């Protein structure tokens, strides 16, 4: 009983955290959404975003596997990701729990000629503490990393062109930096693409979707308050996930340019609590997540001391491989 009470208290805390996440949104997405959007305004914003985003291939495009830009007409994007998550399960004999807080932001060019990603992830999985700090950069054909995971740290740079002596190290280092940056930058884009395609627009209206508009300044901002059924559509558990929900709120802000009606960015906020307990087994989870991204033609956020980073030639292939394996393992442990 004590363990279940702890779970409920943690879930309540997560719900409260959603307020702080919303407060961190970028200015492009700030607005007074007290005016209901007309059906024409709402549909126009939704269709503009849907047409600009290439849906399921966005991750491939970010990873350089697709020649097309993942967002039509964009050279790159700035992004911000925040999340607090908790999960717990057990019975009278055993229990498992996990809690994670992560925050990442940066900007990236889709051809991967430049990017700057900064952030951190920390949490506890059962009895194991996990802490990861990430700084990944590419500028003027040079890769840079300023990272730490638990007690291991790496602050290094490498020429993207490599050399006959250390080309293997350069390649592994560059691939790892690029893959990690692409994955983090693409989170908000991929989640938004998933929301836009999860349930047909007309069906969302029938389920009670609401839309509000702020048309002040240079942008039209339409905020969609989405029905809870959207959660079932983006989770493999479907209806069973909906049945287990204690609470859920999902909103999507779509920003378009007034003059050109071009898609400028999106911000997705999600928070939910789930109780899947049955008989003598308790199980529950909760999350507050915020994703935002907008168009960018140049990279910002480079640290001022990158030239002082050590050369990758001071490390072996094994050193680099082991470090990034540890980063991925720890990130996966937190996200799962």
Short mmCIF file of C-alpha atoms in Angstrom, two decimals:
data_model
loop_
_atom_site.label_atom_id
_atom_site.label_comp_id
_atom_site.label_asym_id
_atom_site.label_seq_id
_atom_site.Cartn_x
_atom_site.Cartn_y
_atom_site.Cartn_z
CA UNK A 1 0.00 0.00 0.00
CA UNK A 2 2.86 2.36 0.84
CA UNK A 3 4.46 1.77 -2.56
CA UNK A 4 1.22 2.49 -4.37
CA UNK A 5 0.74 5.71 -2.40
CA UNK A 6 4.26 6.77 -3.39
CA UNK A 7 3.41 6.10 -7.03
CA UNK A 8 0.27 8.25 -6.86
CA UNK A 9 2.19 11.11 -5.21
CA UNK A 10 4.89 10.98 -7.89
CA UNK A 11 2.26 11.09 -10.63
CA UNK A 12 0.62 14.11 -9.01
CA UNK A 13 4.01 15.85 -8.92
CA UNK A 14 4.50 15.17 -12.63
CA UNK A 15 1.15 16.76 -13.42
CA UNK A 16 2.21 19.89 -11.53
CA UNK A 17 5.49 20.04 -13.48
CA UNK A 18 3.59 20.67 -16.71
CA UNK A 19 3.12 24.30 -15.60
CA UNK A 20 6.88 24.90 -15.53
CA UNK A 21 7.36 23.23 -18.92
CA UNK A 22 4.80 25.50 -20.56
CA UNK A 23 6.52 28.54 -19.05
CA UNK A 24 9.71 27.61 -20.94
CA UNK A 25 8.17 27.81 -24.41
CA UNK A 26 9.78 29.95 -27.07
CA UNK A 27 8.33 33.42 -27.73
CA UNK A 28 7.05 32.41 -31.17
CA UNK A 29 4.55 30.15 -29.45
CA UNK A 30 3.43 32.53 -26.70
CA UNK A 31 -0.05 33.94 -27.12
CA UNK A 32 -3.41 34.70 -25.57
CA UNK A 33 -5.49 31.84 -26.83
CA UNK A 34 -8.83 33.16 -25.63
CA UNK A 35 -10.45 33.59 -29.07
CA UNK A 36 -11.95 30.57 -30.76
CA UNK A 37 -10.60 29.96 -34.26
CA UNK A 38 -13.06 29.71 -37.10
CA UNK A 39 -13.33 26.35 -38.84
CA UNK A 40 -11.53 27.88 -41.85
CA UNK A 41 -8.66 29.25 -39.72
CA UNK A 42 -8.18 25.98 -37.88
CA UNK A 43 -8.29 23.79 -40.97
CA UNK A 44 -5.91 26.08 -42.85
CA UNK A 45 -3.30 25.92 -40.08
CA UNK A 46 -3.59 22.13 -39.77
CA UNK A 47 -3.32 21.58 -43.53
CA UNK A 48 -0.37 23.98 -43.86
CA UNK A 49 1.59 22.05 -41.22
CA UNK A 50 0.59 18.67 -42.66
CA UNK A 51 1.71 19.65 -46.14
CA UNK A 52 5.05 21.03 -44.90
CA UNK A 53 6.04 18.06 -42.76
CA UNK A 54 7.06 14.88 -44.55
CA UNK A 55 5.60 12.63 -41.89
CA UNK A 56 7.31 9.33 -41.19
CA UNK A 57 10.44 10.01 -43.29
CA UNK A 58 11.50 13.00 -41.20
CA UNK A 59 13.86 10.94 -39.06
CA UNK A 60 15.51 9.47 -42.17
CA UNK A 61 15.93 12.92 -43.67
CA UNK A 62 17.55 14.27 -40.50
CA UNK A 63 19.95 11.34 -40.49
CA UNK A 64 21.01 12.14 -44.03
CA UNK A 65 19.27 9.10 -45.52
CA UNK A 66 16.91 11.20 -47.59
CA UNK A 67 17.77 13.91 -50.10
CA UNK A 68 14.65 15.92 -49.22
CA UNK A 69 14.32 18.39 -46.37
CA UNK A 70 12.09 16.96 -43.62
CA UNK A 71 10.12 20.24 -43.66
CA UNK A 72 9.29 21.73 -47.02
CA UNK A 73 11.19 24.98 -47.65
CA UNK A 74 13.34 24.82 -44.49
CA UNK A 75 17.15 24.71 -44.41
CA UNK A 76 17.21 23.76 -40.74
CA UNK A 77 15.46 24.24 -37.45
CA UNK A 78 15.80 25.30 -33.85
CA UNK A 79 14.27 23.03 -31.25
CA UNK A 80 13.60 22.54 -27.54
CA UNK A 81 12.64 19.37 -25.68
CA UNK A 82 11.66 19.02 -22.02
CA UNK A 83 10.30 15.95 -20.29
CA UNK A 84 9.64 14.56 -16.83
CA UNK A 85 8.58 10.92 -16.70
CA UNK A 86 7.88 8.34 -14.02
CA UNK A 87 6.96 4.67 -14.11
CA UNK A 88 6.50 2.10 -11.39
CA UNK A 89 5.28 -1.47 -11.10
CA UNK A 90 5.36 -4.27 -8.60
CA UNK A 91 3.56 -6.48 -6.12
CA UNK A 92 3.96 -7.40 -2.46
CA UNK A 93 7.30 -9.11 -3.14
CA UNK A 94 9.06 -6.92 -5.65
CA UNK A 95 8.94 -3.48 -7.22
CA UNK A 96 10.52 -1.53 -10.05
CA UNK A 97 10.56 2.20 -10.65
CA UNK A 98 12.09 4.76 -12.96
CA UNK A 99 12.11 8.55 -12.99
CA UNK A 100 13.74 10.80 -15.56
CA UNK A 101 14.11 14.49 -16.27
CA UNK A 102 15.59 15.67 -19.55
CA UNK A 103 16.05 18.95 -21.34
CA UNK A 104 17.64 19.57 -24.74
CA UNK A 105 17.75 22.50 -27.13
CA UNK A 106 19.71 23.69 -30.10
CA UNK A 107 19.67 24.28 -33.82
CA UNK A 108 20.60 22.13 -36.77
CA UNK A 109 20.97 22.41 -40.55
CA UNK A 110 19.35 19.51 -42.35
CA UNK A 111 22.39 18.84 -44.54
CA UNK A 112 24.32 18.38 -41.24
CA UNK A 113 26.91 21.00 -42.22
CA UNK A 114 26.29 22.71 -38.91
CA UNK A 115 24.57 21.97 -35.63
CA UNK A 116 24.69 22.83 -31.94
CA UNK A 117 22.89 20.63 -29.43
CA UNK A 118 23.01 21.12 -25.67
CA UNK A 119 21.22 19.34 -22.89
CA UNK A 120 21.13 16.93 -20.02
CA UNK A 121 19.27 13.86 -18.82
CA UNK A 122 19.20 12.55 -15.29
CA UNK A 123 17.18 10.03 -13.38
CA UNK A 124 17.03 6.85 -11.39
CA UNK A 125 16.19 3.40 -12.72
CA UNK A 126 15.52 1.13 -9.74
CA UNK A 127 18.69 1.58 -7.67
CA UNK A 128 20.84 2.99 -10.45
CA UNK A 129 21.43 6.73 -10.88
CA UNK A 130 21.95 7.94 -14.42
CA UNK A 131 23.31 11.35 -15.40
CA UNK A 132 24.21 12.43 -18.92
CA UNK A 133 25.37 15.84 -20.15
CA UNK A 134 25.47 16.39 -23.89
CA UNK A 135 27.06 19.06 -26.02
CA UNK A 136 27.44 18.17 -29.71
CA UNK A 137 28.55 20.58 -32.40
CA UNK A 138 29.60 20.87 -36.03
CA UNK A 139 31.11 24.08 -37.39
CA UNK A 140 33.36 24.78 -40.38
CA UNK A 141 33.82 21.08 -41.11
CA UNK A 142 34.96 20.28 -37.56
CA UNK A 143 33.08 18.10 -35.04
CA UNK A 144 33.09 18.98 -31.36
CA UNK A 145 31.78 17.15 -28.29
CA UNK A 146 31.52 18.25 -24.68
CA UNK A 147 29.89 15.34 -22.88
CA UNK A 148 29.85 13.44 -19.64
CA UNK A 149 28.11 10.29 -18.48
CA UNK A 150 28.32 9.40 -14.79
CA UNK A 151 32.06 9.76 -13.96
CA UNK A 152 33.33 9.67 -17.54
CA UNK A 153 33.84 12.88 -19.56
CA UNK A 154 34.82 13.71 -23.14
CA UNK A 155 35.75 17.12 -24.54
CA UNK A 156 37.14 16.60 -28.01
CA UNK A 157 37.23 17.89 -31.58
CA UNK A 158 37.92 16.26 -34.93
CA UNK A 159 38.34 17.43 -38.50
CA UNK A 160 35.43 16.03 -40.49
CA UNK A 161 37.73 15.29 -43.42
CA UNK A 162 39.84 12.96 -41.25
CA UNK A 163 43.35 11.78 -42.16
CA UNK A 164 45.02 8.57 -43.27
CA UNK A 165 46.21 7.93 -39.71
CA UNK A 166 43.09 8.61 -37.65
CA UNK A 167 40.33 8.38 -40.24
CA UNK A 168 38.73 5.48 -38.38
CA UNK A 169 38.52 7.45 -35.16
CA UNK A 170 37.24 10.53 -36.97
CA UNK A 171 34.58 8.52 -38.76
CA UNK A 172 33.29 6.82 -35.61
CA UNK A 173 33.34 10.09 -33.71
CA UNK A 174 31.62 12.05 -36.48
CA UNK A 175 28.96 9.41 -37.05
CA UNK A 176 28.19 9.23 -33.34
CA UNK A 177 27.90 13.01 -32.98
CA UNK A 178 25.71 13.31 -36.07
CA UNK A 179 23.40 10.44 -35.14
CA UNK A 180 22.92 11.68 -31.59
CA UNK A 181 22.22 15.26 -32.68
CA UNK A 182 19.78 14.16 -35.37
CA UNK A 183 17.86 11.93 -32.99
CA UNK A 184 17.42 14.65 -30.37
CA UNK A 185 16.59 17.38 -32.89
CA UNK A 186 14.01 15.20 -34.58
CA UNK A 187 11.97 14.32 -31.48
CA UNK A 188 9.55 17.25 -31.70
CA UNK A 189 9.22 17.01 -35.46
CA UNK A 190 8.48 13.29 -35.36
CA UNK A 191 5.97 13.58 -32.51
CA UNK A 192 4.18 16.40 -34.34
CA UNK A 193 4.08 14.42 -37.57
CA UNK A 194 2.63 11.50 -35.62
CA UNK A 195 -0.10 13.68 -34.10
CA UNK A 196 -1.01 15.18 -37.46
CA UNK A 197 -1.50 11.76 -39.01
CA UNK A 198 -2.89 9.77 -36.07
CA UNK A 199 -6.59 10.52 -36.54
CA UNK A 200 -8.28 12.18 -39.56
CA UNK A 201 -8.99 15.87 -39.00
CA UNK A 202 -12.76 15.57 -39.44
CA UNK A 203 -12.86 12.72 -36.94
CA UNK A 204 -10.92 14.83 -34.43
CA UNK A 205 -13.61 17.49 -34.75
CA UNK A 206 -16.30 14.90 -34.12
CA UNK A 207 -14.42 13.80 -30.99
CA UNK A 208 -14.51 17.35 -29.63
CA UNK A 209 -11.22 18.96 -30.69
CA UNK A 210 -11.13 22.69 -29.91
CA UNK A 211 -9.09 25.37 -31.67
CA UNK A 212 -8.12 28.87 -30.51
CA UNK A 213 -6.21 31.59 -32.33
CA UNK A 214 -3.82 34.42 -31.52
CA UNK A 215 -3.27 36.51 -34.66
CA UNK A 216 -1.23 39.31 -33.08
CA UNK A 217 2.10 40.36 -34.58
CA UNK A 218 3.61 38.64 -37.59
CA UNK A 219 2.12 35.20 -36.99
CA UNK A 220 -1.12 33.30 -36.87
CA UNK A 221 -0.92 30.93 -33.92
CA UNK A 222 -3.60 28.27 -33.68
CA UNK A 223 -3.77 26.16 -30.55
CA UNK A 224 -5.52 22.81 -30.87
CA UNK A 225 -6.76 21.14 -27.70
CA UNK A 226 -6.85 17.51 -28.77
CA UNK A 227 -9.27 14.80 -27.59
CA UNK A 228 -7.94 12.08 -25.31
CA UNK A 229 -8.43 9.51 -28.09
CA UNK A 230 -5.27 10.86 -29.72
CA UNK A 231 -3.29 9.19 -26.92
CA UNK A 232 -4.64 5.78 -27.87
CA UNK A 233 -3.74 6.35 -31.51
CA UNK A 234 -0.08 7.13 -30.83
CA UNK A 235 0.42 4.27 -28.35
CA UNK A 236 0.57 0.66 -29.47
CA UNK A 237 -1.71 -0.33 -26.58
CA UNK A 238 -4.57 1.63 -28.15
CA UNK A 239 -7.86 1.34 -26.28
CA UNK A 240 -6.27 -0.39 -23.29
CA UNK A 241 -4.03 2.66 -22.83
CA UNK A 242 -7.10 4.93 -22.90
CA UNK A 243 -8.85 2.75 -20.34
CA UNK A 244 -5.87 3.07 -17.98
CA UNK A 245 -5.66 6.86 -18.20
CA UNK A 246 -6.32 8.81 -15.02
CA UNK A 247 -5.79 12.12 -16.79
CA UNK A 248 -4.42 13.41 -20.08
CA UNK A 249 -3.99 16.74 -21.82
CA UNK A 250 -2.57 17.22 -25.31
CA UNK A 251 -2.25 20.53 -27.13
CA UNK A 252 -0.59 21.47 -30.41
CA UNK A 253 0.24 25.04 -31.42
CA UNK A 254 0.79 25.56 -35.15
CA UNK A 255 2.41 28.83 -36.22
CA UNK A 256 2.14 30.22 -39.75
CA UNK A 257 3.42 33.41 -41.32
CA UNK A 258 0.67 35.96 -41.97
CA UNK A 259 2.00 37.22 -45.28
CA UNK A 260 3.09 34.00 -46.97
CA UNK A 261 0.94 31.54 -44.97
CA UNK A 262 4.08 29.43 -44.64
CA UNK A 263 4.54 26.92 -41.83
CA UNK A 264 6.89 28.47 -39.24
CA UNK A 265 6.88 26.04 -36.35
CA UNK A 266 4.95 23.91 -33.88
CA UNK A 267 4.82 23.29 -30.15
CA UNK A 268 3.39 20.11 -28.66
CA UNK A 269 2.58 19.74 -24.95
CA UNK A 270 1.53 16.39 -23.50
CA UNK A 271 0.93 15.28 -19.94
CA UNK A 272 -0.77 12.12 -18.74
CA UNK A 273 -1.14 9.73 -15.82
CA UNK A 274 -1.82 6.02 -16.19
CA UNK A 275 -2.94 3.47 -13.61
CA UNK A 276 -2.81 -0.08 -14.93
CA UNK A 277 -3.05 -1.81 -11.55
CA UNK A 278 -4.89 -5.11 -11.27
CA UNK A 279 -5.52 -7.46 -8.35
CA UNK A 280 -2.37 -7.53 -6.18
CA UNK A 281 -0.17 -5.93 -8.86
CA UNK A 282 0.22 -2.18 -9.21
CA UNK A 283 1.52 -0.45 -12.32
CA UNK A 284 1.45 3.18 -13.30
CA UNK A 285 3.26 5.85 -15.21
CA UNK A 286 3.09 9.54 -15.92
CA UNK A 287 4.77 12.14 -18.06
CA UNK A 288 4.86 15.83 -18.84
CA UNK A 289 6.54 16.54 -22.16
CA UNK A 290 7.03 19.64 -24.25
CA UNK A 291 8.45 19.74 -27.78
CA UNK A 292 8.89 22.80 -29.97
CA UNK A 293 10.64 23.51 -33.24
CA UNK A 294 10.80 26.34 -35.75
CA UNK A 295 12.59 27.23 -38.95
CA UNK A 296 16.26 28.25 -38.79
CA UNK A 297 18.69 29.14 -41.55
CA UNK A 298 21.78 29.43 -39.33
CA UNK A 299 23.11 27.63 -36.27
CA UNK A 300 23.31 29.36 -32.91
CA UNK A 301 24.50 28.19 -29.50
CA UNK A 302 28.14 27.29 -30.09
CA UNK A 303 30.30 27.43 -26.91
CA UNK A 304 33.09 30.00 -26.90
CA UNK A 305 35.89 27.59 -25.91
CA UNK A 306 35.56 24.92 -28.62
CA UNK A 307 39.05 25.58 -29.99
CA UNK A 308 40.48 24.47 -26.65
CA UNK A 309 38.98 20.97 -26.88
CA UNK A 310 41.44 18.08 -27.15
CA UNK A 311 42.11 16.48 -30.52
CA UNK A 312 40.45 13.17 -31.31
CA UNK A 313 43.95 11.85 -32.11
CA UNK A 314 44.50 11.63 -28.35
CA UNK A 315 41.91 8.84 -28.18
CA UNK A 316 41.72 5.34 -29.62
CA UNK A 317 38.80 3.90 -31.57
CA UNK A 318 38.04 1.81 -28.52
CA UNK A 319 37.90 4.89 -26.28
CA UNK A 320 35.44 6.65 -28.57
CA UNK A 321 33.28 3.57 -29.14
CA UNK A 322 33.11 2.74 -25.43
CA UNK A 323 32.17 6.29 -24.45
CA UNK A 324 29.33 6.65 -26.94
CA UNK A 325 28.06 3.17 -26.15
CA UNK A 326 27.81 4.28 -22.55
CA UNK A 327 25.93 7.44 -23.58
CA UNK A 328 23.40 5.46 -25.63
CA UNK A 329 22.97 2.81 -22.94
CA UNK A 330 22.24 5.41 -20.29
CA UNK A 331 19.87 7.39 -22.50
CA UNK A 332 18.01 4.22 -23.46
CA UNK A 333 17.72 3.20 -19.81
CA UNK A 334 16.16 6.56 -18.98
CA UNK A 335 13.78 6.64 -21.95
CA UNK A 336 12.54 3.08 -21.63
#
